[in-house]
mmCIF file of C-alpha atoms in Angstrom:
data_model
loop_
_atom_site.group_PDB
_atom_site.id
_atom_site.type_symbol
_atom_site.label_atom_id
_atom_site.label_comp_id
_atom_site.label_asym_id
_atom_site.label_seq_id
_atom_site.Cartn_x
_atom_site.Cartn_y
_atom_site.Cartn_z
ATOM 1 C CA UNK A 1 -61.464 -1.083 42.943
ATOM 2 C CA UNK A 2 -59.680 -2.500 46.235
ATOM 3 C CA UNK A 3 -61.913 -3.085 49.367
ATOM 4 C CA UNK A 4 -60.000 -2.554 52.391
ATOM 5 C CA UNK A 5 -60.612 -5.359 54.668
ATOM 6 C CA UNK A 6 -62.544 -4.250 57.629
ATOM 7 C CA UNK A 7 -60.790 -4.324 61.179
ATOM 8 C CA UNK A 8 -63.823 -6.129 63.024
ATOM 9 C CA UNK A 9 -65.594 -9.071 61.182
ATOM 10 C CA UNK A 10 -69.310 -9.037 61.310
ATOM 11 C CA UNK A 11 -68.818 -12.459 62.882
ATOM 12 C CA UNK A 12 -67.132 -10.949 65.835
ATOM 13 C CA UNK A 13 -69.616 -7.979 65.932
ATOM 14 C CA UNK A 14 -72.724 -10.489 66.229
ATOM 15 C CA UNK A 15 -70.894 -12.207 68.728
ATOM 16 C CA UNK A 16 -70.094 -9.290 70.826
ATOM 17 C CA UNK A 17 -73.501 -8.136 70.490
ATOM 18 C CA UNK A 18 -74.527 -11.269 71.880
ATOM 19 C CA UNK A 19 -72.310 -11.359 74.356
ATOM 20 C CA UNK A 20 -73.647 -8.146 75.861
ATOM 21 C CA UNK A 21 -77.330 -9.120 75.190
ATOM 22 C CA UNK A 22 -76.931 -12.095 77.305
ATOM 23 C CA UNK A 23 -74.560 -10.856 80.165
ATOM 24 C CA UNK A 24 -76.728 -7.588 81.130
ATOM 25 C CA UNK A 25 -80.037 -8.784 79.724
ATOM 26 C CA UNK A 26 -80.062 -12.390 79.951
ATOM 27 C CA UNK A 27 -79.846 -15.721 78.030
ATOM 28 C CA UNK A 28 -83.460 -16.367 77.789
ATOM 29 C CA UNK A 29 -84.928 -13.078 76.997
ATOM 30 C CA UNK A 30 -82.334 -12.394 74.215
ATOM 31 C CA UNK A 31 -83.679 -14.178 70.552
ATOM 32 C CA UNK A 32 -81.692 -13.893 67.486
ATOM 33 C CA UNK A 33 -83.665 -11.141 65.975
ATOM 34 C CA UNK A 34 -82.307 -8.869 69.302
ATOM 35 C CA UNK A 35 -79.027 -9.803 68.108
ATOM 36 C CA UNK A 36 -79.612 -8.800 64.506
ATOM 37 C CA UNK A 37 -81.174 -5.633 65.558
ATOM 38 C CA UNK A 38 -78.919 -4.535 67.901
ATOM 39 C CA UNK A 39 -75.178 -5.945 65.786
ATOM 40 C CA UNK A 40 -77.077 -4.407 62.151
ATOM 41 C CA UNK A 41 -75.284 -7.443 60.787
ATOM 42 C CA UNK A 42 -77.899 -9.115 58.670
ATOM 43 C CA UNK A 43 -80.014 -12.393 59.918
ATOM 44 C CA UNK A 44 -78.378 -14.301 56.588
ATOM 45 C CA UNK A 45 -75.007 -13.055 57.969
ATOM 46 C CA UNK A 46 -75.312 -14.605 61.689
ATOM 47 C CA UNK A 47 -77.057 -17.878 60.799
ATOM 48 C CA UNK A 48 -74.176 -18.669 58.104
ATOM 49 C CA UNK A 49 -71.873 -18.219 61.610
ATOM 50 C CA UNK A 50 -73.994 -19.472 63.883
ATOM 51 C CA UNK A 51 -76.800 -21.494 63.376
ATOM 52 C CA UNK A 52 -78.362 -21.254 66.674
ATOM 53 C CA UNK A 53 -78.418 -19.081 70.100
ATOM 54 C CA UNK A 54 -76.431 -22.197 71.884
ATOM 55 C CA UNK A 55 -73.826 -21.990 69.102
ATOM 56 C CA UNK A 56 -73.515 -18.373 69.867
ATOM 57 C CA UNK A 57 -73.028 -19.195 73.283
ATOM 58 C CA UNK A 58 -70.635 -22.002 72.952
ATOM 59 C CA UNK A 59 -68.719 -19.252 70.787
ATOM 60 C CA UNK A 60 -68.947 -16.592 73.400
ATOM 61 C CA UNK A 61 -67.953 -18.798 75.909
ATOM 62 C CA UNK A 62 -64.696 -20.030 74.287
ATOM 63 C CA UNK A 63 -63.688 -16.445 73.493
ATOM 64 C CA UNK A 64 -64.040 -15.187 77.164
ATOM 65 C CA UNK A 65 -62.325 -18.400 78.732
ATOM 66 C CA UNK A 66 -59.369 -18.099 76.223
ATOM 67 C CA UNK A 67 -59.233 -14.118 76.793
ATOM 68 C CA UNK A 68 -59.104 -14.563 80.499
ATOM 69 C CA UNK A 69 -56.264 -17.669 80.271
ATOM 70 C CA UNK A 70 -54.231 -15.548 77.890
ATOM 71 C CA UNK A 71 -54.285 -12.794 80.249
ATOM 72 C CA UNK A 72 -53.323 -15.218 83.376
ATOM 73 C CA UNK A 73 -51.039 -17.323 81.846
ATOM 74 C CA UNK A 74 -48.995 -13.986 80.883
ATOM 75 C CA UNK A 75 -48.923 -12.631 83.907
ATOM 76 C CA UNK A 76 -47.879 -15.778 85.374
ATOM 77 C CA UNK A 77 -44.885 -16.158 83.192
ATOM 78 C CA UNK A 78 -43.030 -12.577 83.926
ATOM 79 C CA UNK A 79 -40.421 -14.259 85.996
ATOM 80 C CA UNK A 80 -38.856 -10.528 86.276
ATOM 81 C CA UNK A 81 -41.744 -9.911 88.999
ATOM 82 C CA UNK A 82 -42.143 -11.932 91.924
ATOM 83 C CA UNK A 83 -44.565 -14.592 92.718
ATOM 84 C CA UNK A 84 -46.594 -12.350 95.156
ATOM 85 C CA UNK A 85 -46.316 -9.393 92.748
ATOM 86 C CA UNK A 86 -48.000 -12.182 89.827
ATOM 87 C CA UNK A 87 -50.659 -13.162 92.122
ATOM 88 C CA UNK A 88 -51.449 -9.449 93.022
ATOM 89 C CA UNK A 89 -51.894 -8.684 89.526
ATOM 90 C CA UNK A 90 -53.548 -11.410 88.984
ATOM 91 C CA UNK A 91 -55.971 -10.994 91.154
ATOM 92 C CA UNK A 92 -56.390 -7.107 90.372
ATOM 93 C CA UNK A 93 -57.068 -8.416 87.195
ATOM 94 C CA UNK A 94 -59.574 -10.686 88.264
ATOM 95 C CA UNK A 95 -61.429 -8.602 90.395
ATOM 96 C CA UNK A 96 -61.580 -5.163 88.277
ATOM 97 C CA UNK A 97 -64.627 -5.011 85.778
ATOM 98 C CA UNK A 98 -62.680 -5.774 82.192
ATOM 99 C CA UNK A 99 -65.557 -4.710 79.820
ATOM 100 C CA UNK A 100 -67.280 -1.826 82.064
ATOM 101 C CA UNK A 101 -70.648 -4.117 81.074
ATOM 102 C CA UNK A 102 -73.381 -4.461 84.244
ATOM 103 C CA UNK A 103 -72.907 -8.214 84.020
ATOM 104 C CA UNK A 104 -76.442 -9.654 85.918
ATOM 105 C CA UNK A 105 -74.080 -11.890 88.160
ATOM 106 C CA UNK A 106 -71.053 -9.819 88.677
ATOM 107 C CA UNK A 107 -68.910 -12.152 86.466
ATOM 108 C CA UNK A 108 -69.653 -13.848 83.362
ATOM 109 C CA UNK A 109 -69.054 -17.172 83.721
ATOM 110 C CA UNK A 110 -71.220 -17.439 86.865
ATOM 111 C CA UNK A 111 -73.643 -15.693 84.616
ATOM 112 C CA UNK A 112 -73.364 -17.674 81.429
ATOM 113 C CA UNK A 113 -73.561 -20.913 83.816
ATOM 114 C CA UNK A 114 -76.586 -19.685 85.760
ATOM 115 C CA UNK A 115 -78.590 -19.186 82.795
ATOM 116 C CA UNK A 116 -77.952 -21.949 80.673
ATOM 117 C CA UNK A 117 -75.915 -24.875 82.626
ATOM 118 C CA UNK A 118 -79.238 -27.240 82.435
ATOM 119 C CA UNK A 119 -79.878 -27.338 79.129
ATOM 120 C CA UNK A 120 -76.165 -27.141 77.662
ATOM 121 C CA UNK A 121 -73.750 -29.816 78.782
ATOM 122 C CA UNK A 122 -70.847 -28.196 76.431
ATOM 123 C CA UNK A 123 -71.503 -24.863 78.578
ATOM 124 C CA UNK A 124 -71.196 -26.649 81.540
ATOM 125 C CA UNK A 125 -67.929 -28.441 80.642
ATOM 126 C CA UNK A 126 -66.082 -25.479 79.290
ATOM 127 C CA UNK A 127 -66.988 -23.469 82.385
ATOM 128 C CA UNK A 128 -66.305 -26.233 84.780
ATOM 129 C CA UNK A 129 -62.607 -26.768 82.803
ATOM 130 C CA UNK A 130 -61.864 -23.265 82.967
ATOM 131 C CA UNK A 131 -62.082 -22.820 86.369
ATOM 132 C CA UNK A 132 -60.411 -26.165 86.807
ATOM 133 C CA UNK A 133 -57.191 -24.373 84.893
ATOM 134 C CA UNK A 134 -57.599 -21.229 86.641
ATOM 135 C CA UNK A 135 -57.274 -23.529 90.171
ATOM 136 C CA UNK A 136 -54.226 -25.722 89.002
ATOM 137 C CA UNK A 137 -52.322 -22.344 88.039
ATOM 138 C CA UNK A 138 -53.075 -20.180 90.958
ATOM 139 C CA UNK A 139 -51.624 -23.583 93.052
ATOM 140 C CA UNK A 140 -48.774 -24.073 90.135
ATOM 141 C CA UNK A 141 -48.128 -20.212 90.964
ATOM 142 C CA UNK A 142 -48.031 -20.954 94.930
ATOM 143 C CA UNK A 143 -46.009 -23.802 94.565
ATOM 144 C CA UNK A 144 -43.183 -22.084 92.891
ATOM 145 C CA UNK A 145 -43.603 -19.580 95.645
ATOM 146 C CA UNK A 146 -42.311 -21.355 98.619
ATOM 147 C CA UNK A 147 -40.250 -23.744 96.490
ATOM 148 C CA UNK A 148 -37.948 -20.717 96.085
ATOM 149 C CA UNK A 149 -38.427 -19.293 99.566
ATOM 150 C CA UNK A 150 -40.247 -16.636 98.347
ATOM 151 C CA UNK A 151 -43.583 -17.184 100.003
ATOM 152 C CA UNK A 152 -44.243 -19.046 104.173
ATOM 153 C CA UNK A 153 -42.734 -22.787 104.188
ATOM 154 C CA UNK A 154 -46.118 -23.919 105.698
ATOM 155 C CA UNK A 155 -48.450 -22.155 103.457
ATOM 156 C CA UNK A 156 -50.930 -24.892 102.208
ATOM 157 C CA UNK A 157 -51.422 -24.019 98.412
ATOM 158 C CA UNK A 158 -54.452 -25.907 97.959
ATOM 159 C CA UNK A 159 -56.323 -24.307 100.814
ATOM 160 C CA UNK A 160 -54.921 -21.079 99.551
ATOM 161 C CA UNK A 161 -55.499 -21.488 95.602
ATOM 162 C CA UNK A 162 -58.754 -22.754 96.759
ATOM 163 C CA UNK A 163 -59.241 -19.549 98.864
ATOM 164 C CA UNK A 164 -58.103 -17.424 96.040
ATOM 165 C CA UNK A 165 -60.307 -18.634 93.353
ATOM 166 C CA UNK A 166 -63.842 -19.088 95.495
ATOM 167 C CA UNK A 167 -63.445 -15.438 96.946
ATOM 168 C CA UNK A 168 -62.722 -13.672 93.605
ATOM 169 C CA UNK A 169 -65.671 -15.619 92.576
ATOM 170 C CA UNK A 170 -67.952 -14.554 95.175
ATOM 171 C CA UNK A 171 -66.384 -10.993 95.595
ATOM 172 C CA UNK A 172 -67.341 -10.520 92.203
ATOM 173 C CA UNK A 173 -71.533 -11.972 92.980
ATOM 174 C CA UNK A 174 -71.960 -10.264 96.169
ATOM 175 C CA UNK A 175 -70.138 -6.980 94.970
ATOM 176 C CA UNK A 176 -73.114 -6.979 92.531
ATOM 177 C CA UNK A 177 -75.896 -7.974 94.621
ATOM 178 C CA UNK A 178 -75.195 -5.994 97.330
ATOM 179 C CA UNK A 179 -74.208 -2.572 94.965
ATOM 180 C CA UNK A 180 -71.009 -2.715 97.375
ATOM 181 C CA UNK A 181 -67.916 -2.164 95.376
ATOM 182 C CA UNK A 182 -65.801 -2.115 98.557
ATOM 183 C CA UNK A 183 -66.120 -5.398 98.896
ATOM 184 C CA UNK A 184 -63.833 -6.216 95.684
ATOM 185 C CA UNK A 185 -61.353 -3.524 97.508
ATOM 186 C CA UNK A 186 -61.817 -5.558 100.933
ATOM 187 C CA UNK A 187 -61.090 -8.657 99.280
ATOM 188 C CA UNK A 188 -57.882 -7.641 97.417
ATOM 189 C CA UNK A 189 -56.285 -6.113 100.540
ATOM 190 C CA UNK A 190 -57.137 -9.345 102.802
ATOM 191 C CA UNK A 191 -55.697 -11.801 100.067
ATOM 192 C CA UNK A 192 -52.802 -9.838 99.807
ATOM 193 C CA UNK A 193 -52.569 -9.986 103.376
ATOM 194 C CA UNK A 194 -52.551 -13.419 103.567
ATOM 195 C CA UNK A 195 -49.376 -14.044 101.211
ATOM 196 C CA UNK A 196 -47.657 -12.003 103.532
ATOM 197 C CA UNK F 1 -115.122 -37.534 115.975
ATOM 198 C CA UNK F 2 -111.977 -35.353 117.060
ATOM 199 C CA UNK F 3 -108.802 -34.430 114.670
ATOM 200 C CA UNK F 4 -105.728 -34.043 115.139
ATOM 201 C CA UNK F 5 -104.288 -31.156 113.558
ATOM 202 C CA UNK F 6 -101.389 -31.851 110.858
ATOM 203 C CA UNK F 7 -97.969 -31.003 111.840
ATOM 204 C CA UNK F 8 -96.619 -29.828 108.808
ATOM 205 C CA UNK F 9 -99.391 -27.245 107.116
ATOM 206 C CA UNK F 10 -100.797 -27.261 103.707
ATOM 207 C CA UNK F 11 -98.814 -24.001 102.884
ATOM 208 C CA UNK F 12 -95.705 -25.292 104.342
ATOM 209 C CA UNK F 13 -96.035 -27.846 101.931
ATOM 210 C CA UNK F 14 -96.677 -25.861 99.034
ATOM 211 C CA UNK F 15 -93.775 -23.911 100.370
ATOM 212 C CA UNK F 16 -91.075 -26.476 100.749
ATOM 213 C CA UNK F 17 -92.386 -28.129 97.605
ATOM 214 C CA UNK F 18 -91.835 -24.489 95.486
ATOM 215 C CA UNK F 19 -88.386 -24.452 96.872
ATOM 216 C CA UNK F 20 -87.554 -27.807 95.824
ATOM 217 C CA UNK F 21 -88.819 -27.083 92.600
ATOM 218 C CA UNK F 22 -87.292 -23.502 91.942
ATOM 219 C CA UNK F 23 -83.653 -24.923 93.626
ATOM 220 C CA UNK F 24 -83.045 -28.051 91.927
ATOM 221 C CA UNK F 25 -85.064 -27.561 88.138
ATOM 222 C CA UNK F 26 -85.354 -23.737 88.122
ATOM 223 C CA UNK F 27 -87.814 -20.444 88.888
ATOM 224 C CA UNK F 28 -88.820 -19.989 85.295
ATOM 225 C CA UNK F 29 -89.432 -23.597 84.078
ATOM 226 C CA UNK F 30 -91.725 -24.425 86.925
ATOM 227 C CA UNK F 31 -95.345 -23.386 86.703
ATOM 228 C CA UNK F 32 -97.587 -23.261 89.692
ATOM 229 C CA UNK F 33 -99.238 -26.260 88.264
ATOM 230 C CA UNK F 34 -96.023 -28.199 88.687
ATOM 231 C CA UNK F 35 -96.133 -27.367 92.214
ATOM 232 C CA UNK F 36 -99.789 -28.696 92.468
ATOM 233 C CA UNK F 37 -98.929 -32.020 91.271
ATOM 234 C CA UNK F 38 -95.459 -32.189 93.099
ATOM 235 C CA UNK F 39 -96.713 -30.904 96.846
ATOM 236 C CA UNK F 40 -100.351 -32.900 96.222
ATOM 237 C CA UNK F 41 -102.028 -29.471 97.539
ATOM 238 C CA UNK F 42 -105.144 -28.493 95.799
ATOM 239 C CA UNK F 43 -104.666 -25.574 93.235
ATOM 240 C CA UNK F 44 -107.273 -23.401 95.491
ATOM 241 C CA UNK F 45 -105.400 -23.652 98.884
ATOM 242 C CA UNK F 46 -102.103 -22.636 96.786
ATOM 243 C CA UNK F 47 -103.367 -19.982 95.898
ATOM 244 C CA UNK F 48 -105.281 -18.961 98.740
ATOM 245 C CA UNK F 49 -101.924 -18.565 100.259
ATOM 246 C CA UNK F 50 -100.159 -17.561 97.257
ATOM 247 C CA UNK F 51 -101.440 -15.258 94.715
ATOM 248 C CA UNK F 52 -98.727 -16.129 92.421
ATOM 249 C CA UNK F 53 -95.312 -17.698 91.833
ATOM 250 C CA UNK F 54 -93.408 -14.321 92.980
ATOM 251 C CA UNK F 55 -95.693 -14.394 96.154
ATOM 252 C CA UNK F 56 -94.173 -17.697 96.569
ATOM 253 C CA UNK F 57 -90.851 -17.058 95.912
ATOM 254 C CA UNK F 58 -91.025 -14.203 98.253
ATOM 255 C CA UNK F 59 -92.275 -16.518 101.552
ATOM 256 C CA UNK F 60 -88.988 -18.732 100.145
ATOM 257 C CA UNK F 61 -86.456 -16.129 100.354
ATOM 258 C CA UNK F 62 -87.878 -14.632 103.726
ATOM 259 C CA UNK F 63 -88.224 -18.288 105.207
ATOM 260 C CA UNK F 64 -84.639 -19.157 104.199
ATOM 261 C CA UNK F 65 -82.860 -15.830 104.862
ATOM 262 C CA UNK F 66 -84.249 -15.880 108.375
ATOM 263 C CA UNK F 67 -83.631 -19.738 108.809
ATOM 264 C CA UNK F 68 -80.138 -19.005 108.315
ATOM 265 C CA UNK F 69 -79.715 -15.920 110.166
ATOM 266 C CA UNK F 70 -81.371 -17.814 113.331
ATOM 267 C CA UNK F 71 -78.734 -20.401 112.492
ATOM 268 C CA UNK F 72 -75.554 -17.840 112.228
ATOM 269 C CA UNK F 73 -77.271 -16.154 115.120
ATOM 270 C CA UNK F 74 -77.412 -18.795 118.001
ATOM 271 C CA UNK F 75 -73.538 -19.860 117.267
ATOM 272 C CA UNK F 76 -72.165 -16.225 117.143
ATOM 273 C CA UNK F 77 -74.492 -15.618 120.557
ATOM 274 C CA UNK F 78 -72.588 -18.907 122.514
ATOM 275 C CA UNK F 79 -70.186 -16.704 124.541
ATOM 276 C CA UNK F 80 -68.934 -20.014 126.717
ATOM 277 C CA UNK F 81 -67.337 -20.572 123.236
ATOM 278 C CA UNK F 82 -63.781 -19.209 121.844
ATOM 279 C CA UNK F 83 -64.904 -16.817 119.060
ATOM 280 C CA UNK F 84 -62.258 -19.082 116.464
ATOM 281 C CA UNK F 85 -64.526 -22.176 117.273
ATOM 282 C CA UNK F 86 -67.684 -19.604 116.509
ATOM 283 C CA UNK F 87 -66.561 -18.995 113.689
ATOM 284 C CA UNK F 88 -65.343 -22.383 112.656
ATOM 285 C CA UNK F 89 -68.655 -23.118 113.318
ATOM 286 C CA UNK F 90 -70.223 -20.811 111.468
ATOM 287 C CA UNK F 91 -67.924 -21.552 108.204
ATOM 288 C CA UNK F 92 -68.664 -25.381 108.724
ATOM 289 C CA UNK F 93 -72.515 -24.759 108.752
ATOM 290 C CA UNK F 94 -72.562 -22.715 105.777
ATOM 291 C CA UNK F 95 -70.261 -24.698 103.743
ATOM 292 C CA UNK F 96 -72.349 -27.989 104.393
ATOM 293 C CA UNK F 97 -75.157 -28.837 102.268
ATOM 294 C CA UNK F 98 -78.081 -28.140 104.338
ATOM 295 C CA UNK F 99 -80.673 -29.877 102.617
ATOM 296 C CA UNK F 100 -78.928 -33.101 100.974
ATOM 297 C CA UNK F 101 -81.067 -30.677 97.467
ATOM 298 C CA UNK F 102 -78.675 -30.370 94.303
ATOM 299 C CA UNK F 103 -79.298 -26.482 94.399
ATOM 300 C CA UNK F 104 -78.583 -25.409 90.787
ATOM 301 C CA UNK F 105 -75.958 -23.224 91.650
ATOM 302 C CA UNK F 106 -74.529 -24.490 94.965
ATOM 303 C CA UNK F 107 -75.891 -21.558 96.974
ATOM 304 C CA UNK F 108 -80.050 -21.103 97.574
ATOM 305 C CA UNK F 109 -79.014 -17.324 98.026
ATOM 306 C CA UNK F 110 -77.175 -17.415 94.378
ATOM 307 C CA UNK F 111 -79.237 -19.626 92.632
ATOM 308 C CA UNK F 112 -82.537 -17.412 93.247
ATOM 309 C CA UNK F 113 -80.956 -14.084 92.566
ATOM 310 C CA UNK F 114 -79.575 -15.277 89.548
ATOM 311 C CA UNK F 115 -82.753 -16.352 88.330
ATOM 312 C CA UNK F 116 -85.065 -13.457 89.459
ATOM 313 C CA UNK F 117 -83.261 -10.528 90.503
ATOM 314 C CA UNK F 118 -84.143 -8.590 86.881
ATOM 315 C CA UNK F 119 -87.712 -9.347 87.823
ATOM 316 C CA UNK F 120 -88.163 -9.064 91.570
ATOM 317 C CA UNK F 121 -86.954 -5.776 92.862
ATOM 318 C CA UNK F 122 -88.345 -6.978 96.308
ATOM 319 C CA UNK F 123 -86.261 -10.643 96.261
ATOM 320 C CA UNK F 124 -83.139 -8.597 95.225
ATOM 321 C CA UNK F 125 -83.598 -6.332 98.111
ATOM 322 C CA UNK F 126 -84.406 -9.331 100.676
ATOM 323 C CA UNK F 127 -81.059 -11.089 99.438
ATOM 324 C CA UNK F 128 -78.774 -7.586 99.847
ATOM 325 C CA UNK F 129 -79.865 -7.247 103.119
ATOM 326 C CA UNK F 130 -79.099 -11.413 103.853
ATOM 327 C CA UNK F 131 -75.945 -10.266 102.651
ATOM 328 C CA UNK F 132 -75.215 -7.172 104.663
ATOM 329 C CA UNK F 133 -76.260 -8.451 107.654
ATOM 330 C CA UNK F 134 -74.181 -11.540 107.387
ATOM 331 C CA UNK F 135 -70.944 -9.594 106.481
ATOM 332 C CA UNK F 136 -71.813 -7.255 109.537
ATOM 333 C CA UNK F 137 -71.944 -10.331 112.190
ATOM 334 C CA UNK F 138 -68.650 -11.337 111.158
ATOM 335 C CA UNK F 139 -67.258 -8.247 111.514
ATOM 336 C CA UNK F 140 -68.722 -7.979 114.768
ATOM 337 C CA UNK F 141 -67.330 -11.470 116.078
ATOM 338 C CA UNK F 142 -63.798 -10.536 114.377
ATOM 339 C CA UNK F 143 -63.793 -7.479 116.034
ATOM 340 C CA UNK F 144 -64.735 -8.932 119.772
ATOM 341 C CA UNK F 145 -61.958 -11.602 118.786
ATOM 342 C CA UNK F 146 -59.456 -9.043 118.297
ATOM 343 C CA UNK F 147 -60.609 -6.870 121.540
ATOM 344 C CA UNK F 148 -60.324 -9.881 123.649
ATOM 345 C CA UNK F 149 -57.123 -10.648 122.440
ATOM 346 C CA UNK F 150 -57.811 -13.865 120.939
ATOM 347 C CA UNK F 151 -57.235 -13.052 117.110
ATOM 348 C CA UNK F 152 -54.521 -11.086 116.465
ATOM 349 C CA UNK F 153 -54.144 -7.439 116.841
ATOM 350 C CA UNK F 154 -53.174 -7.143 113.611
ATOM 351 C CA UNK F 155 -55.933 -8.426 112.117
ATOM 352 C CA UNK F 156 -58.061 -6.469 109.570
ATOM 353 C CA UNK F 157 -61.346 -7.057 110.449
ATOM 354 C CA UNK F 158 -63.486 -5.571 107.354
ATOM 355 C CA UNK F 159 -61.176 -7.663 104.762
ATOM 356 C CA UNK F 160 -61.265 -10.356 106.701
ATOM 357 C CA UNK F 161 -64.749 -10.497 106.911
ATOM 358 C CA UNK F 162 -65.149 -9.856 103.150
ATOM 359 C CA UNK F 163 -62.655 -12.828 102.355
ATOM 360 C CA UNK F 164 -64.660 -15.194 104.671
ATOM 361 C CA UNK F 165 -68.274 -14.586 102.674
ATOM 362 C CA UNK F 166 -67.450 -14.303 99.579
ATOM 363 C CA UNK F 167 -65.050 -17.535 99.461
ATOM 364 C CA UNK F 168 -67.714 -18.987 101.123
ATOM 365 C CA UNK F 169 -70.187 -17.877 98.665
ATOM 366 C CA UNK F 170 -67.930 -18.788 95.492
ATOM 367 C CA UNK F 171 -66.884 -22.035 97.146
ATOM 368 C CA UNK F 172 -70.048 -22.806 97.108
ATOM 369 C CA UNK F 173 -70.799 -21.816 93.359
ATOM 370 C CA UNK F 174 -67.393 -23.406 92.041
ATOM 371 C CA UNK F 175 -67.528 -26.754 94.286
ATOM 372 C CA UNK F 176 -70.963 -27.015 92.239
ATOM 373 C CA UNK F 177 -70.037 -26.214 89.146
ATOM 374 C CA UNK F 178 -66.614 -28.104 89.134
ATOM 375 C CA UNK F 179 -68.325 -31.058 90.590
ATOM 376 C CA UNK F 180 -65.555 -30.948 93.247
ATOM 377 C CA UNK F 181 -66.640 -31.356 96.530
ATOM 378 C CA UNK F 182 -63.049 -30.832 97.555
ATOM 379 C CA UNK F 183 -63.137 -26.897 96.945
ATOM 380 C CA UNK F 184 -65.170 -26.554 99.855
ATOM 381 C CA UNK F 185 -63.077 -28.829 102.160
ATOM 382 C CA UNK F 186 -59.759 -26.949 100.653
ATOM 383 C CA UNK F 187 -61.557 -23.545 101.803
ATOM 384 C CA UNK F 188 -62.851 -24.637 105.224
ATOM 385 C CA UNK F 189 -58.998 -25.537 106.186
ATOM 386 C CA UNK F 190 -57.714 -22.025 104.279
ATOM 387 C CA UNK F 191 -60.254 -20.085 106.279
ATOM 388 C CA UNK F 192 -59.022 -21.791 109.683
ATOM 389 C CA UNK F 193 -55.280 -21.233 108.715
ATOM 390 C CA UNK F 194 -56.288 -17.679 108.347
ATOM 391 C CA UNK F 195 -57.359 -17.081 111.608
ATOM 392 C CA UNK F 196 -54.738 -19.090 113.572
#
């Protein structure tokens, strides 16, 4: 008898289990037995993968950053589109809900570091190195922009990578806490304004 | 014998000793006993004032919202100013750290949501409106910039607006979780070039 392997591993199920657990729920208020009750995939199971909730998390963590860089860094290469066109998408990208999940803070690495920056350095360093990439591309991005004439001669691209990445960031908070979706809309249009 | 009566009140004390406490180490891990010990306050007056930690947190979020608001307030009210400097004003005072604290998450606002909004239906509310309010008096001063011919015709005041709070609000966030002080500088400067 052949098995046919199956398409999602139960490693990847428990972790996105956990990954919604702790992004709508919370950190804290999620244990490991929520995770095996809610994935089906057997307490044995997770602990050979993981063998603890900040394990899980350091997992989690490392699959969203390198999702989000893989999507960024391919955008970012299409040197058929334009530089503004990139950023646009980019930031489109950035700024629409991927997963459709109620994330508590709006996006889930202000949400993973929230919860659990105090008591896991790791956490803190991935999240802080991520958006320490994310920075140095948007300005690699803006650079290349008014190198070739495409973008203003006098646009400052730190101020403006800087601008970029804290707004997304906040868009993404305050579209949550206020319930004001327009405010992601708002934001795209006066970015794009500003390349202009 | 005659007394003088204390400057700074026992519950003011408690108060500013909570918000120390739920800022810098967190809502959760602090007990009310912690902020016995920390604000030297006897248990009973506490809780005379306070008839529990949410109570507390509450009187935080309503002395803080309206500290700022009286702030944000008196600058966007100072008509023998240019509305650019009112604003420059504005953005400088909000970017700065206020209290010299090492607020968890950069922002007071962000840091308490983030760590009560599933429980507090009344703190969530208090911080929406903190919100609304704030993105409405920068409309207001964009729009009396742009009637009075100052800011450009051209610009869009609701995106504007949008792109000033929330890159304030994630500047805030990122410059704190980057450990990079130089985010917020970057923004102030981006924020300025915008409205020139």
């Amino acid at each position: 008898m052949t098995k046919t392997k199956p398409t999602v591993s139960n490693k990847d199920v428990a972790l996105q289990t956990a990954m919604m657990l702790f992004l709508t729920k919370g950190y804290h208020v999620t244990s490991m037995d929520d995770i095996v009750k809610a994935s089906k995939v057997s307490k044995t199971n997770i602990y050979y993968h993981f063998k603890s909730k900040e394990e899980l998390l350091i997992a989690m963590v490392d699959q969203l950053t390198a999702r989000y860089e893989r999507q960024i860094l391919s955008v970012a290469a299409q040197e058929d589109l334009t530089i503004a066109v990139r950023l646009e998408r980019i930031v489109n990208m950035l700024t629409t809900n991927q997963s459709s999940m109620d994330v508590l803070g709006g996006c889930p690495f202000l949400t993973l570091y929230m919860q659990t920056s105090t008591e896991s350095e790791q956490v803190r360093s991935q999240i802080k190195q991520f958006f320490d990439r994310q920075l140095h591309a948007l300005e690699r991005l803006l650079e290349a922009g008014v190198r070739n004439q495409e973008l203003r001669s006098d646009l400052q691209v730190q101020p403006t990578a800087a601008l970029m990445l804290t707004s997304i960031e906040g868009a993404l908070f305050i579209a949550k806490a206020c319930d004001n979706p327009r405010i992601l809309q708002d934001l795209l249009q006066g970015l794009l304004a500003l390349l202009k």
